[in-house]
Short mmCIF file of C-alpha atoms in Angstrom, two decimals:
data_model
loop_
_atom_site.label_atom_id
_atom_site.label_comp_id
_atom_site.label_asym_id
_atom_site.label_seq_id
_atom_site.Cartn_x
_atom_site.Cartn_y
_atom_site.Cartn_z
CA MET P 1 -2.71 5.79 -3.17
CA ASN P 2 -0.43 8.59 -2.10
CA LYS P 3 2.62 9.17 0.12
CA SER P 4 0.61 10.14 3.23
CA LYS P 5 -1.37 6.92 3.09
CA VAL P 6 1.76 4.84 2.73
CA MET P 7 3.33 6.69 5.65
CA HIS P 8 0.38 5.62 7.81
CA HIS P 9 1.55 2.05 7.37
CA TRP P 10 5.17 2.99 7.91
CA ARG P 11 4.38 4.74 11.18
CA PHE P 12 2.40 1.64 12.27
CA PHE P 13 5.55 -0.40 11.68
CA LEU P 14 7.64 2.04 13.65
CA SER P 15 5.12 1.84 16.53
CA LEU P 16 5.44 -1.95 16.58
CA GLU P 17 9.22 -1.60 16.49
CA LYS P 18 9.03 0.68 19.54
CA ASP P 19 6.98 -2.01 21.37
CA PHE P 20 9.68 -4.55 20.42
CA ILE P 21 12.44 -2.25 21.74
CA ASN P 22 10.54 -1.80 25.05
CA LEU P 23 10.20 -5.58 25.27
CA GLN P 24 14.01 -5.83 25.50
CA ASN P 25 13.72 -4.60 29.08
CA TYR P 26 12.30 -8.07 29.91
CA ILE P 27 13.64 -10.35 27.20
CA GLU P 28 17.23 -10.07 26.01
CA VAL P 29 17.38 -10.22 22.22
CA ASP P 30 19.81 -13.05 21.86
CA GLU P 31 19.79 -16.31 19.93
CA GLN P 32 19.68 -18.19 23.22
CA ASN P 33 16.23 -16.61 23.77
CA PHE P 34 14.84 -17.26 20.27
CA ASN P 35 12.40 -19.88 21.63
CA THR P 36 11.21 -17.60 24.47
CA PHE P 37 7.45 -16.96 24.13
CA SER P 38 5.07 -14.68 25.95
CA LEU P 39 1.81 -12.76 25.74
CA GLU P 40 3.64 -9.66 24.59
CA LEU P 41 5.43 -11.56 21.86
CA ALA P 42 2.11 -13.13 20.84
CA LYS P 43 0.54 -9.68 20.50
CA LEU P 44 3.43 -8.42 18.42
CA LEU P 45 3.43 -11.48 16.17
CA GLN P 46 -0.38 -11.27 15.59
CA THR P 47 -0.36 -7.56 14.97
CA ALA P 48 2.73 -7.51 12.72
CA CYS P 49 1.36 -10.36 10.54
CA ALA P 50 -2.08 -8.83 10.27
CA GLU P 51 -0.42 -5.65 9.09
CA ILE P 52 1.67 -7.62 6.61
CA GLU P 53 -1.53 -8.88 5.03
CA SER P 54 -2.81 -5.29 4.69
CA VAL P 55 0.42 -3.99 3.20
CA LEU P 56 0.92 -6.99 0.86
CA ARG P 57 -2.62 -6.45 -0.43
CA LEU P 58 -1.86 -2.80 -1.17
CA LEU P 59 1.45 -3.64 -2.79
CA CYS P 60 -0.24 -6.17 -5.05
CA ARG P 61 -2.76 -3.48 -6.07
CA GLN P 62 0.11 -1.14 -6.89
CA LEU P 63 1.90 -3.81 -8.91
CA ASP P 64 -1.16 -4.75 -10.90
CA SER P 65 -4.25 -2.58 -11.05
CA GLU P 66 -6.14 -5.56 -12.52
CA SER P 67 -5.38 -7.74 -9.51
CA PRO P 68 -8.30 -9.32 -7.69
CA PHE P 69 -7.41 -7.23 -4.61
CA ALA P 70 -9.35 -4.06 -5.40
CA ASP P 71 -11.79 -2.85 -2.72
CA SER P 72 -14.63 -4.42 -4.66
CA GLY P 73 -12.73 -7.60 -5.41
CA ASP P 74 -11.29 -10.43 -3.40
CA LYS P 75 -11.64 -9.22 0.21
CA PHE P 76 -9.49 -11.89 1.69
CA GLY P 77 -6.30 -12.38 -0.26
CA GLU P 78 -4.34 -15.51 0.34
CA MET P 79 -0.55 -15.65 0.74
CA LYS P 80 -0.19 -17.87 -2.33
CA LYS P 81 -2.07 -15.28 -4.41
CA TYR P 82 0.17 -12.54 -3.20
CA LYS P 83 3.26 -14.68 -3.85
CA LYS P 84 2.21 -15.37 -7.45
CA LEU P 85 1.62 -11.69 -8.22
CA ILE P 86 4.79 -10.46 -6.52
CA ASN P 87 6.82 -13.14 -8.25
CA ARG P 88 5.44 -12.01 -11.61
CA HIS P 89 6.21 -8.30 -11.07
CA LEU P 90 8.95 -8.01 -8.48
CA ASN P 91 10.77 -11.28 -7.87
CA GLY P 92 13.70 -9.46 -6.23
CA PHE P 93 11.40 -9.07 -3.23
CA PHE P 94 12.29 -12.53 -1.97
CA TYR P 95 15.96 -11.74 -1.75
CA ALA P 96 15.69 -8.48 0.20
CA GLU P 97 17.72 -8.45 3.46
CA VAL P 98 17.25 -6.98 6.88
CA SER P 99 20.18 -6.30 9.20
CA LEU P 100 19.92 -6.93 12.94
CA PRO P 101 22.94 -4.99 14.26
CA HIS P 102 22.37 -6.07 17.86
CA LEU P 103 22.60 -9.74 16.81
CA GLU P 104 25.18 -9.07 14.05
CA GLN P 105 22.97 -11.03 11.66
CA VAL P 106 21.40 -10.44 8.23
CA ILE P 107 18.18 -12.24 7.47
CA LYS P 108 15.97 -12.64 4.43
CA PRO P 109 12.50 -13.02 5.92
CA TRP P 110 10.80 -13.79 2.59
CA ALA P 111 13.48 -16.10 1.17
CA ASN P 112 11.76 -19.39 1.93
CA TRP P 113 8.30 -18.32 0.65
CA SER P 114 7.70 -21.08 -1.92
CA ASN P 115 4.87 -21.54 -4.41
CA THR P 116 3.26 -24.09 -2.12
CA SER P 117 3.88 -22.64 1.36
CA PRO P 118 4.67 -19.34 3.10
CA PRO P 119 7.73 -18.80 5.28
CA ASP P 120 7.87 -20.90 8.43
CA TRP P 121 7.35 -17.91 10.75
CA TRP P 122 4.09 -17.18 8.83
CA ASP P 123 2.95 -20.72 9.49
CA SER P 124 3.77 -20.12 13.15
CA TYR P 125 1.60 -16.99 13.15
CA ASN P 126 -1.32 -18.95 11.71
CA SER P 127 -0.80 -21.71 14.28
CA VAL P 128 -0.87 -19.26 17.14
CA LYS P 129 -3.90 -17.42 15.59
CA HIS P 130 -6.00 -20.56 15.15
CA HIS P 131 -4.69 -22.91 17.85
CA ARG P 132 -3.32 -20.71 20.61
CA HIS P 133 -4.24 -23.34 23.21
CA SER P 134 -1.75 -25.81 21.80
CA GLU P 135 0.61 -23.64 19.71
CA PHE P 136 1.27 -20.66 21.99
CA HIS P 137 4.97 -21.55 22.16
CA GLN P 138 5.32 -20.50 18.54
CA ALA P 139 4.73 -16.87 19.59
CA ASN P 140 8.45 -16.69 20.18
CA LEU P 141 11.17 -14.13 19.77
CA ARG P 142 12.54 -15.56 16.58
CA ASN P 143 9.20 -15.45 14.79
CA VAL P 144 8.54 -11.93 15.97
CA ILE P 145 11.88 -10.76 14.63
CA TYR P 146 11.15 -12.31 11.25
CA ALA P 147 7.65 -10.93 11.17
CA LEU P 148 8.78 -7.39 11.96
CA SER P 149 11.58 -7.68 9.39
CA GLY P 150 9.12 -8.90 6.82
CA LEU P 151 6.77 -6.06 7.60
CA MET P 152 9.55 -3.49 7.25
CA LEU P 153 10.40 -4.77 3.78
CA CYS P 154 6.76 -4.89 2.70
CA ASN P 155 6.45 -1.22 3.72
CA LEU P 156 9.61 -0.20 1.88
CA TYR P 157 8.43 -1.89 -1.30
CA LEU P 158 5.01 -0.21 -1.05
CA TYR P 159 6.59 3.18 -0.45
CA ARG P 160 9.03 2.76 -3.31
CA LYS P 161 6.31 1.63 -5.69
CA VAL P 162 3.88 4.45 -4.78
CA LEU P 163 6.51 7.20 -4.96
CA GLY P 164 8.07 5.79 -8.14
CA GLU P 165 11.45 7.33 -7.41
CA PRO P 166 14.70 5.33 -7.43
CA TYR P 167 16.06 4.69 -3.94
CA ALA P 168 12.94 6.16 -2.35
CA THR P 169 12.82 5.47 1.40
CA PRO P 170 10.75 7.02 4.23
CA ASN P 171 12.55 9.79 6.06
CA LYS P 172 11.93 8.42 9.55
CA ILE P 173 14.28 5.47 9.90
CA PRO P 174 13.84 2.51 12.26
CA GLU P 175 15.83 2.34 15.45
CA TYR P 176 16.40 -1.43 15.74
CA PHE P 177 15.87 -2.97 12.32
CA ASP P 178 18.17 -1.84 9.54
CA CYS P 179 18.87 -2.51 5.86
CA GLU P 180 20.92 -1.12 3.03
CA TYR P 181 17.86 0.17 1.22
CA ILE P 182 17.23 2.95 3.75
CA ALA P 183 19.00 6.33 3.61
CA LYS P 184 20.81 6.88 6.92
CA ARG P 185 21.06 10.67 6.58
CA MET P 186 18.82 13.45 5.35
CA ALA P 187 19.46 14.59 1.74
CA CYS P 188 21.22 11.36 0.93
CA ARG P 189 20.06 8.31 -0.88
CA ALA P 190 20.29 4.71 0.35
CA ASP P 191 23.41 2.69 -0.52
CA PHE P 192 21.36 0.22 -2.54
CA GLU P 193 18.10 0.02 -4.45
CA LEU P 194 15.49 -2.55 -3.36
CA PRO P 195 16.03 -5.84 -5.21
CA GLY P 196 13.78 -6.02 -8.23
CA PHE P 197 13.81 -2.32 -9.00
CA GLU P 198 16.27 -1.14 -11.64
CA ALA P 199 18.15 2.02 -10.80
CA LYS P 200 17.74 4.86 -13.31
#
């Protein structure tokens, strides 16, 4: 895998972020609206989480070339398998934070990913995917924020692992989602390294 292939996934995240920003014309991003659900939020949740699966699979392959997630191996990775491999190679992943300046909040989208169950927003994604007729209300603003935050971090870890450079971050920064692991200016490094990577 090379930088251009990783950037394809990063640009996909930025495209989803743009859709999220446009959605703010109709739904105010505010904690009072966290339970608001809609078709557009459902599309964002489903797309972001499907992309998370793709990026996690690639990250696991980068962390362990002997993983069962090669093209000829396990075609359908499960979250618990990803969790086990990430925990073995990069347990700082679960403590990484995303800032939401508009909400003046910092969240850790992967913090409650246990050995037995994925984060609650991931469960909501699966509920909407498999039981939309009864679980559509889970396609809400809160779950989309967590899914997009989780996707951003997955992409940053993949980018950092593929490039192999300390403080490596893509040079096109997000507009809405923020974190201390992204350089804010050209020719500068981020303030902090991604948790789990040792600065050199």
